[in-house]
Short mmCIF file of C-alpha atoms (C1' of nucleotides) in Angstrom, two decimals:
data_model
loop_
_atom_site.label_atom_id
_atom_site.label_comp_id
_atom_site.label_asym_id
_atom_site.label_seq_id
_atom_site.Cartn_x
_atom_site.Cartn_y
_atom_site.Cartn_z
CA MET A 1 155.41 118.61 110.31
CA SER A 2 155.22 121.41 107.81
CA THR A 3 158.82 120.74 106.80
CA ALA A 4 158.18 117.02 106.39
CA SER A 5 155.06 117.65 104.39
CA SER A 6 156.75 120.17 102.11
CA ALA A 7 159.74 117.85 101.64
CA SER A 8 157.33 115.10 100.64
CA ARG A 9 155.64 117.40 98.17
CA THR A 10 159.01 118.31 96.75
CA THR A 11 159.80 114.69 95.92
CA ARG A 12 156.34 114.25 94.48
CA GLU A 13 156.78 117.39 92.42
CA GLN A 14 160.14 116.17 91.18
CA ILE A 15 158.52 112.95 90.04
CA VAL A 16 155.71 114.78 88.27
CA ASP A 17 158.16 117.16 86.60
CA ALA A 18 160.37 114.32 85.39
CA ALA A 19 157.37 112.34 84.16
CA ASP A 20 155.97 115.43 82.43
CA GLN A 21 159.18 115.91 80.49
CA LEU A 22 159.74 112.23 79.68
CA PHE A 23 156.13 111.66 78.60
CA TYR A 24 156.66 114.54 76.20
CA GLU A 25 160.02 113.39 74.87
CA GLN A 26 159.48 109.61 74.73
CA GLY A 27 155.74 109.23 74.91
CA PHE A 28 153.65 107.97 77.83
CA ASP A 29 153.67 104.27 77.03
CA SER A 30 157.35 103.84 76.41
CA THR A 31 158.38 105.81 79.48
CA SER A 32 158.91 103.37 82.33
CA PHE A 33 159.05 103.90 86.06
CA ALA A 34 162.71 102.93 85.76
CA ASP A 35 163.32 105.92 83.46
CA ILE A 36 161.67 108.33 85.85
CA ALA A 37 163.37 106.78 88.87
CA ALA A 38 166.76 107.23 87.25
CA THR A 39 165.98 110.92 86.64
CA VAL A 40 164.83 111.60 90.20
CA ASN A 41 167.40 109.25 91.81
CA LEU A 42 164.76 107.16 93.49
CA SER A 43 164.34 103.40 93.76
CA ARG A 44 161.94 102.04 91.18
CA GLY A 45 159.72 99.99 93.46
CA ASN A 46 159.07 102.87 95.80
CA PHE A 47 156.82 104.73 93.39
CA TYR A 48 153.88 102.95 94.91
CA TYR A 49 154.16 105.20 97.93
CA HIS A 50 153.60 108.35 95.84
CA PHE A 51 151.46 107.00 93.01
CA LYS A 52 149.50 103.78 93.24
CA THR A 53 149.48 103.25 89.48
CA LYS A 54 151.08 104.67 86.36
CA ASP A 55 147.69 106.09 85.44
CA ASP A 56 147.63 108.05 88.69
CA LEU A 57 150.96 109.55 87.71
CA LEU A 58 149.63 110.43 84.27
CA GLU A 59 146.64 112.16 85.83
CA ALA A 60 148.94 114.19 88.06
CA VAL A 61 151.01 115.20 85.04
CA ILE A 62 147.97 116.30 83.06
CA ASP A 63 146.62 118.18 86.08
CA GLN A 64 149.88 120.06 86.29
CA ARG A 65 149.70 120.85 82.58
CA LEU A 66 146.18 122.14 83.03
CA ARG A 67 147.30 124.44 85.84
CA ASN A 68 150.33 125.63 83.88
CA THR A 69 148.17 126.32 80.81
CA GLN A 70 145.69 128.29 82.84
CA ALA A 71 148.50 130.37 84.31
CA LEU A 72 149.90 130.98 80.83
CA LEU A 73 146.55 132.14 79.48
CA GLN A 74 146.11 134.46 82.43
CA GLN A 75 149.55 135.91 81.75
CA TRP A 76 148.69 136.59 78.09
CA GLU A 77 145.45 138.16 79.23
CA GLN A 78 147.51 140.87 80.91
CA GLN A 79 150.28 141.11 78.31
CA GLY A 80 148.18 141.94 75.25
CA ALA A 81 146.21 145.18 75.17
CA GLN A 82 144.04 144.20 72.20
CA PRO A 83 142.49 140.75 71.70
CA GLN A 84 144.53 140.25 68.52
CA ASP A 85 147.72 140.90 70.50
CA ARG A 86 146.74 138.14 72.91
CA ILE A 87 146.10 135.73 70.05
CA ARG A 88 149.53 136.65 68.73
CA CYS A 89 150.91 135.55 72.11
CA PHE A 90 149.41 132.13 71.44
CA ILE A 91 150.85 131.93 67.94
CA HIS A 92 154.20 133.00 69.29
CA ILE A 93 154.64 129.87 71.44
CA LEU A 94 155.54 128.09 68.19
CA ILE A 95 158.59 130.35 68.06
CA ALA A 96 159.29 130.39 71.78
CA ASN A 97 159.23 126.59 72.06
CA GLN A 98 160.74 126.08 68.63
CA ALA A 99 163.63 123.84 69.66
CA ARG A 100 161.47 121.39 71.59
CA ILE A 101 158.73 121.42 68.95
CA LEU A 102 161.21 120.51 66.23
CA LEU A 103 162.32 117.54 68.32
CA TYR A 104 159.11 116.30 69.92
CA GLY A 105 156.16 118.09 68.31
CA CYS A 106 153.33 119.69 70.27
CA PRO A 107 153.07 118.37 73.84
CA VAL A 108 149.28 118.57 73.81
CA GLY A 109 148.66 117.10 70.38
CA THR A 110 151.12 114.23 70.65
CA LEU A 111 149.76 113.15 74.03
CA THR A 112 146.12 113.17 72.98
CA THR A 113 147.02 111.27 69.81
CA GLU A 114 148.87 108.62 71.78
CA LEU A 115 146.16 108.24 74.42
CA ALA A 116 143.53 107.93 71.70
CA LYS A 117 145.41 105.01 70.17
CA LEU A 118 145.90 103.40 73.57
CA ASN A 119 142.18 103.76 74.32
CA HIS A 120 143.27 105.35 77.59
CA HIS A 121 140.63 106.69 79.93
CA ALA A 122 142.69 109.81 80.64
CA LEU A 123 142.13 110.96 77.05
CA ASP A 124 139.29 113.28 78.06
CA GLN A 125 141.47 114.90 80.69
CA ALA A 126 144.25 115.42 78.13
CA ASN A 127 141.79 116.91 75.68
CA ALA A 128 140.79 119.39 78.36
CA VAL A 129 144.09 121.18 77.73
CA PHE A 130 142.99 121.70 74.14
CA THR A 131 139.65 122.94 75.39
CA LEU A 132 141.36 125.52 77.61
CA PHE A 133 143.11 127.01 74.60
CA ARG A 134 139.97 126.73 72.47
CA THR A 135 137.77 128.53 74.99
CA TRP A 136 140.35 131.24 75.58
CA LEU A 137 140.88 131.83 71.86
CA ARG A 138 137.13 131.95 71.33
CA GLN A 139 136.84 134.67 73.95
CA GLN A 140 139.52 136.70 72.20
CA PHE A 141 137.76 136.46 68.84
CA GLN A 142 134.50 137.41 70.50
CA ALA A 143 136.20 140.46 72.00
CA MET A 144 137.40 141.29 68.48
CA GLY A 145 133.77 141.52 67.41
CA ARG A 146 133.52 138.13 65.72
CA LYS A 147 130.59 136.94 67.82
CA GLN A 148 129.17 134.67 65.13
CA ASP A 149 132.16 132.55 64.16
CA ALA A 150 134.42 132.99 67.18
CA ASP A 151 134.60 129.28 67.94
CA GLU A 152 135.25 128.36 64.33
CA LEU A 153 138.11 130.83 64.18
CA ALA A 154 139.50 129.54 67.46
CA MET A 155 139.51 125.99 66.12
CA HIS A 156 141.11 127.22 62.93
CA VAL A 157 144.04 128.77 64.79
CA LEU A 158 144.38 125.69 66.95
CA GLY A 159 144.38 123.42 63.91
CA ARG A 160 146.91 125.48 62.01
CA SER A 161 149.25 125.41 64.99
CA GLN A 162 148.92 121.66 65.29
CA GLY A 163 149.77 121.17 61.65
CA VAL A 164 152.80 123.44 61.87
CA ALA A 165 154.14 121.59 64.90
CA THR A 166 153.63 118.16 63.33
CA LEU A 167 155.27 118.97 60.00
CA ALA A 168 158.06 121.10 61.42
CA SER A 169 158.95 118.18 63.64
CA ALA A 170 158.72 115.61 60.85
CA PHE A 171 160.93 117.57 58.47
CA GLN A 172 163.04 119.22 61.18
CA ASP A 173 162.29 122.40 59.28
CA GLU A 174 162.75 125.62 61.20
CA LYS A 175 162.23 127.76 58.12
CA PHE A 176 158.83 126.20 57.49
CA LEU A 177 157.82 126.88 61.07
CA LYS A 178 158.68 130.56 60.78
CA GLN A 179 157.00 130.86 57.38
CA GLU A 180 153.79 129.42 58.71
CA VAL A 181 153.84 131.64 61.79
CA LYS A 182 154.15 134.61 59.45
CA ARG A 183 151.24 133.35 57.35
CA LEU A 184 149.13 132.80 60.44
CA ASN A 185 149.82 136.33 61.68
CA GLN A 186 148.86 137.69 58.27
CA TRP A 187 145.63 135.73 58.39
CA LEU A 188 144.94 137.13 61.85
CA GLN A 189 145.52 140.69 60.62
CA GLN A 190 143.01 140.00 57.85
CA CYS A 191 140.52 138.96 60.53
CA VAL A 192 141.10 142.22 62.38
CA ASP A 193 140.61 144.27 59.22
CA ASP A 194 137.44 142.37 58.35
CA ALA A 195 136.02 142.94 61.81
CA LYS A 196 136.63 146.69 61.62
CA GLN A 197 134.34 147.12 58.65
CA MET B 1 156.30 75.61 43.22
CA SER B 2 154.62 78.68 41.83
CA THR B 3 151.52 77.86 43.89
CA ALA B 4 153.59 77.36 47.02
CA SER B 5 155.41 80.61 46.46
CA SER B 6 152.22 82.57 45.88
CA ALA B 7 150.61 81.01 48.96
CA SER B 8 153.63 82.09 50.96
CA ARG B 9 153.32 85.60 49.69
CA THR B 10 149.67 85.59 50.56
CA THR B 11 150.42 84.80 54.21
CA ARG B 12 153.13 87.43 54.22
CA GLU B 13 150.76 89.94 52.68
CA GLN B 14 148.12 89.09 55.24
CA ILE B 15 150.60 89.78 58.01
CA VAL B 16 151.64 93.10 56.49
CA ASP B 17 148.04 94.13 55.98
CA ALA B 18 147.09 93.27 59.55
CA ALA B 19 150.17 95.04 60.90
CA ASP B 20 149.47 98.07 58.73
CA GLN B 21 145.98 98.41 60.14
CA LEU B 22 146.94 97.69 63.76
CA PHE B 23 149.93 100.04 63.71
CA TYR B 24 147.50 102.70 62.56
CA GLU B 25 144.80 101.94 65.11
CA GLN B 26 146.90 101.14 68.18
CA GLY B 27 150.30 102.55 67.36
CA PHE B 28 153.46 100.65 66.44
CA ASP B 29 154.89 100.15 69.90
CA SER B 30 151.78 98.88 71.62
CA THR B 31 150.90 96.47 68.85
CA SER B 32 152.37 93.08 69.71
CA PHE B 33 153.07 90.04 67.57
CA ALA B 34 150.34 88.37 69.60
CA ASP B 35 147.81 90.95 68.35
CA ILE B 36 148.80 90.43 64.74
CA ALA B 37 148.94 86.66 65.12
CA ALA B 38 145.40 86.62 66.48
CA THR B 39 144.21 88.61 63.46
CA VAL B 40 145.93 86.37 60.91
CA ASN B 41 145.26 83.15 62.86
CA LEU B 42 148.92 82.27 63.08
CA SER B 43 151.04 81.09 65.96
CA ARG B 44 152.95 83.89 67.60
CA GLY B 45 156.39 82.35 67.58
CA ASN B 46 156.27 81.56 63.92
CA PHE B 47 156.65 85.17 62.85
CA TYR B 48 160.38 84.67 62.78
CA TYR B 49 160.00 82.70 59.58
CA HIS B 50 158.47 85.68 57.76
CA PHE B 51 160.08 88.61 59.57
CA LYS B 52 163.24 88.28 61.61
CA THR B 53 162.43 91.28 63.80
CA LYS B 54 159.56 93.63 64.51
CA ASP B 55 161.52 96.36 62.79
CA ASP B 56 161.63 94.29 59.60
CA LEU B 57 157.86 94.08 59.75
CA LEU B 58 157.60 97.82 60.24
CA GLU B 59 159.80 98.41 57.21
CA ALA B 60 157.60 96.13 55.13
CA VAL B 61 154.52 98.04 56.29
CA ILE B 62 156.03 101.41 55.42
CA ASP B 63 157.19 100.08 52.04
CA GLN B 64 153.64 99.03 51.32
CA ARG B 65 152.37 102.46 52.33
CA LEU B 66 154.91 104.06 50.02
CA ARG B 67 153.74 101.93 47.11
CA ASN B 68 150.07 102.59 47.90
CA THR B 69 150.71 106.30 48.13
CA GLN B 70 152.50 106.37 44.81
CA ALA B 71 149.61 104.51 43.20
CA LEU B 72 147.16 106.99 44.71
CA LEU B 73 149.08 109.98 43.40
CA GLN B 74 149.24 108.42 39.97
CA GLN B 75 145.49 107.91 40.08
CA TRP B 76 144.86 111.55 40.95
CA GLU B 77 147.20 112.55 38.18
CA GLN B 78 144.73 111.05 35.73
CA GLN B 79 141.54 112.07 37.53
CA GLY B 80 142.08 115.82 37.64
CA ALA B 81 142.24 117.77 34.41
CA GLN B 82 143.67 120.94 35.98
CA PRO B 83 146.39 120.99 38.65
CA GLN B 84 143.98 122.56 41.14
CA ASP B 85 141.57 119.70 40.59
CA ARG B 86 144.31 117.26 41.51
CA ILE B 87 145.12 119.19 44.66
CA ARG B 88 141.44 119.04 45.49
CA CYS B 89 141.74 115.25 45.24
CA PHE B 90 144.35 115.43 47.98
CA ILE B 91 142.24 117.65 50.19
CA HIS B 92 139.30 115.34 49.64
CA ILE B 93 140.95 112.37 51.38
CA LEU B 94 140.07 114.13 54.64
CA ILE B 95 136.43 113.57 53.67
CA ALA B 96 136.89 110.15 52.11
CA ASN B 97 138.74 108.76 55.14
CA GLN B 98 136.70 110.78 57.60
CA ALA B 99 135.56 107.91 59.82
CA ARG B 100 139.04 106.52 60.36
CA ILE B 101 140.58 109.98 60.77
CA LEU B 102 138.10 110.85 63.51
CA LEU B 103 139.10 107.69 65.36
CA TYR B 104 142.83 107.41 64.72
CA GLY B 105 144.07 110.63 63.12
CA CYS B 106 146.31 110.76 60.06
CA PRO B 107 148.16 107.49 59.41
CA VAL B 108 151.26 109.28 58.19
CA GLY B 109 151.45 111.97 60.84
CA THR B 110 150.74 109.75 63.81
CA LEU B 111 153.35 107.18 62.75
CA THR B 112 156.12 109.71 62.18
CA THR B 113 155.30 111.37 65.50
CA GLU B 114 155.49 108.05 67.33
CA LEU B 115 158.71 106.95 65.65
CA ALA B 116 160.29 110.32 66.42
CA LYS B 117 159.57 109.83 70.13
CA LEU B 118 160.86 106.27 70.03
CA ASN B 119 164.05 107.43 68.32
CA HIS B 120 163.35 104.70 65.79
CA HIS B 121 165.66 104.34 62.82
CA ALA B 122 162.71 103.79 60.44
CA LEU B 123 161.66 107.40 60.99
CA ASP B 124 163.30 108.57 57.78
CA GLN B 125 161.48 105.90 55.82
CA ALA B 126 158.17 106.94 57.37
CA ASN B 127 158.87 110.58 56.57
CA ALA B 128 159.37 109.56 52.94
CA VAL B 129 155.59 109.15 52.69
CA PHE B 130 155.25 112.80 53.62
CA THR B 131 157.87 113.65 51.02
CA LEU B 132 155.91 111.83 48.33
CA PHE B 133 152.88 114.02 48.99
CA ARG B 134 155.05 117.12 49.30
CA THR B 135 156.82 116.58 45.99
CA TRP B 136 153.61 115.75 44.19
CA LEU B 137 151.81 118.81 45.59
CA ARG B 138 154.76 120.99 44.67
CA GLN B 139 154.55 119.78 41.08
CA GLN B 140 150.88 120.66 40.95
CA PHE B 141 151.49 124.19 42.22
CA GLN B 142 154.29 124.57 39.72
CA ALA B 143 151.91 123.49 36.95
CA MET B 144 149.52 126.15 38.25
CA GLY B 145 152.18 128.73 37.51
CA ARG B 146 153.41 129.23 41.06
CA LYS B 147 157.03 128.42 40.25
CA GLN B 148 158.50 130.60 42.99
CA ASP B 149 156.64 129.40 46.07
CA ALA B 150 155.40 126.00 44.94
CA ASP B 151 157.15 124.14 47.74
CA GLU B 152 155.98 126.59 50.37
CA LEU B 153 152.40 126.19 49.19
CA ALA B 154 152.75 122.41 49.15
CA MET B 155 153.96 122.42 52.75
CA HIS B 156 151.13 124.77 53.67
CA VAL B 157 148.49 122.37 52.34
CA LEU B 158 150.22 119.43 54.01
CA GLY B 159 150.37 121.28 57.32
CA ARG B 160 146.76 122.38 57.22
CA SER B 161 145.66 118.80 56.56
CA GLN B 162 147.71 117.52 59.47
CA GLY B 163 146.16 120.05 61.81
CA VAL B 164 142.67 119.21 60.67
CA ALA B 165 143.22 115.48 61.20
CA THR B 166 144.74 115.96 64.66
CA LEU B 167 142.05 118.26 66.00
CA ALA B 168 139.14 116.48 64.35
CA SER B 169 140.33 113.30 66.03
CA ALA B 170 140.89 114.94 69.41
CA PHE B 171 137.45 116.55 69.52
CA GLN B 172 135.71 113.85 67.47
CA ASP B 173 134.35 116.77 65.49
CA GLU B 174 133.06 115.95 62.03
CA LYS B 175 131.65 119.44 61.54
CA PHE B 176 135.05 121.00 62.16
CA LEU B 177 136.63 118.68 59.62
CA LYS B 178 134.16 119.69 56.93
CA GLN B 179 134.46 123.37 57.77
CA GLU B 180 138.21 123.26 57.43
CA VAL B 181 138.06 121.34 54.16
CA LYS B 182 135.79 124.09 52.85
CA ARG B 183 138.21 126.76 54.03
CA LEU B 184 141.12 124.96 52.46
CA ASN B 185 139.31 124.71 49.13
CA GLN B 186 138.52 128.42 49.30
CA TRP B 187 142.17 129.16 49.96
CA LEU B 188 143.12 127.02 46.96
CA GLN B 189 140.68 128.88 44.74
CA GLN B 190 142.30 132.12 45.88
CA CYS B 191 145.65 130.67 44.77
CA VAL B 192 144.22 129.87 41.36
CA ASP B 193 142.81 133.38 40.98
CA ASP B 194 146.10 134.94 42.06
CA ALA B 195 148.04 132.85 39.57
CA LYS B 196 145.80 133.90 36.70
CA GLN B 197 146.69 137.55 37.06
"C1'" DT C 1 156.97 55.47 47.03
"C1'" DG C 2 160.38 58.46 48.63
"C1'" DA C 3 163.23 62.62 49.11
"C1'" DA C 4 163.25 67.72 49.43
"C1'" DG C 5 161.78 72.00 50.73
"C1'" DC C 6 158.16 75.29 52.28
"C1'" DC C 7 155.57 76.47 56.04
"C1'" DT C 8 153.61 75.73 60.52
"C1'" DA C 9 152.47 74.93 65.74
"C1'" DG C 10 153.95 75.25 70.15
"C1'" DG C 11 156.79 76.25 73.48
"C1'" DA C 12 161.27 77.90 75.77
"C1'" DC C 13 164.17 81.90 76.66
"C1'" DA C 14 165.79 86.21 78.94
"C1'" DA C 15 164.46 90.73 79.65
"C1'" DG C 16 161.50 94.36 80.91
"C1'" DC C 17 157.26 95.88 82.62
"C1'" DG C 18 153.85 97.67 86.49
"C1'" DT C 19 152.81 96.45 90.93
"C1'" DC C 20 153.38 95.27 95.63
"C1'" DC C 21 155.66 94.00 100.13
"C1'" DT C 22 158.87 94.27 103.95
"C1'" DA C 23 162.42 96.02 106.74
"C1'" DG C 24 164.52 99.90 108.36
"C1'" DG C 25 166.58 104.71 108.43
"C1'" DG C 26 165.81 109.26 110.04
"C1'" DC C 27 163.15 112.69 111.60
"C1'" DT C 28 159.39 114.56 115.11
"C1'" DG C 29 157.21 115.56 119.48
"C1'" DT C 30 156.83 113.98 124.25
"C1'" DA D 1 165.36 108.18 125.73
"C1'" DC D 2 161.49 106.60 123.40
"C1'" DA D 3 157.40 105.83 120.52
"C1'" DG D 4 155.37 107.17 116.15
"C1'" DC D 5 155.37 108.46 111.51
"C1'" DC D 6 157.19 109.85 106.92
"C1'" DC D 7 159.80 108.17 103.43
"C1'" DT D 8 163.00 105.07 101.43
"C1'" DA D 9 165.84 100.93 99.41
"C1'" DG D 10 165.70 96.67 97.50
"C1'" DG D 11 163.80 92.92 95.90
"C1'" DA D 12 159.93 89.50 94.74
"C1'" DC D 13 155.71 88.65 92.02
"C1'" DG D 14 153.29 87.51 87.80
"C1'" DC D 15 152.78 88.89 83.29
"C1'" DT D 16 153.88 90.24 78.55
"C1'" DT D 17 157.19 91.25 75.29
"C1'" DG D 18 160.35 90.09 71.08
"C1'" DT D 19 163.13 86.47 69.76
"C1'" DC D 20 164.52 81.91 68.71
"C1'" DC D 21 164.41 76.69 68.32
"C1'" DT D 22 162.68 72.13 67.20
"C1'" DA D 23 159.73 68.71 65.45
"C1'" DG D 24 156.60 67.65 62.06
"C1'" DG D 25 152.73 68.19 58.56
"C1'" DC D 26 152.09 69.50 54.12
"C1'" DT D 27 152.92 69.80 48.91
"C1'" DT D 28 155.88 69.01 44.93
"C1'" DC D 29 158.73 66.62 41.85
"C1'" DA D 30 161.28 62.44 40.56
#
DNA sequence: TGAAGCCTAGGACAAGCGTCCTAGGGCTGT
DNA sequence: ACAGCCCTAGGACGCTTGTCCTAGGCTTCA
């Protein structure tokens, strides 16, 4: 029974993984069950067994992204000694995921934008990924001594990253991406220096 | 004949206007001819007379946006005495179009993002709108005396605006939008002061 | 009055979509 | 060997999509 159950979960996981990637690359609306089925080598009609509707699948994908994000933040929590080092971990994902960002933009931003236009009820859930980053960044700025404007600074970093991803993707401009990352790191250093005084 | 021709153009213009707005609000892909037909009070099948394909309609919409953008830039050119005043005109659209941005994000950024995911051939045309702003901003920074890094600064402003629009829309946060506009204006003032020395 | 051309309504069309059903293969435990 | 259950293939369904066609109502000019 445990083998059967785990095998079942494996197929389900494969579906979610494939959907996760395709939703990112092609968008949610224009990714069909047929596309996902072809990736996982499964018959199209059989999806009903695993997910009753396409919205259920979307919810599973976002849930996975939420879990992955939380794991990532926890990892950064241990990697960086100082709060500013942890924030630098966040900024660095622009470099680490450079290739995909140049092709498809930010996975979080593009999904929320699409769901907003579709008036989709899962929009709040998708926005929760943003909120995870926002809350985490706020905590880092608070730890840096910026109690007053920690949330504003967190939103600032989040916004700058969004803009970089959008434009770098539009212009397919790797140089711009790296320039802006440098600028953002400089701005962060300024924050650190300001807080010390 | 002249009346007939102008009436024809009026219907065509109505279609383009409706498509322009709906593509912005709902996205290109999930806006159907039926949606547009309902807005213009026209029979769905008859679109073929005005636009042979949906892609033709999209091209017409983007062409209109290009013309509108050029007119806007020309207007700012006359409004602002100093280059920095003109750049402030650009930044100010975030305030002027606030309501729509909170609901649907940036019209330019969201379209290019969608077309990129759809692998649509009109992507280059859509990106041209970005290029119009970029070139114009670059000229303003050059006029400010920043010959060396004018393009980098132009891209910086463009990127910041994109980020603001994306996040303000995601969080439906008017306060954030205004905060960031203030920050951006402060940054611009810093640029002016730096250039003076 | 009549011919010509612009523009329209309304529907047909094939294709693709999400959804749902049924029959059965291949394990599991008795 | 057999019953029960997990999971699957394959196809049917109703609907919407973009596209395309045809017949005819207008206006315009002779």
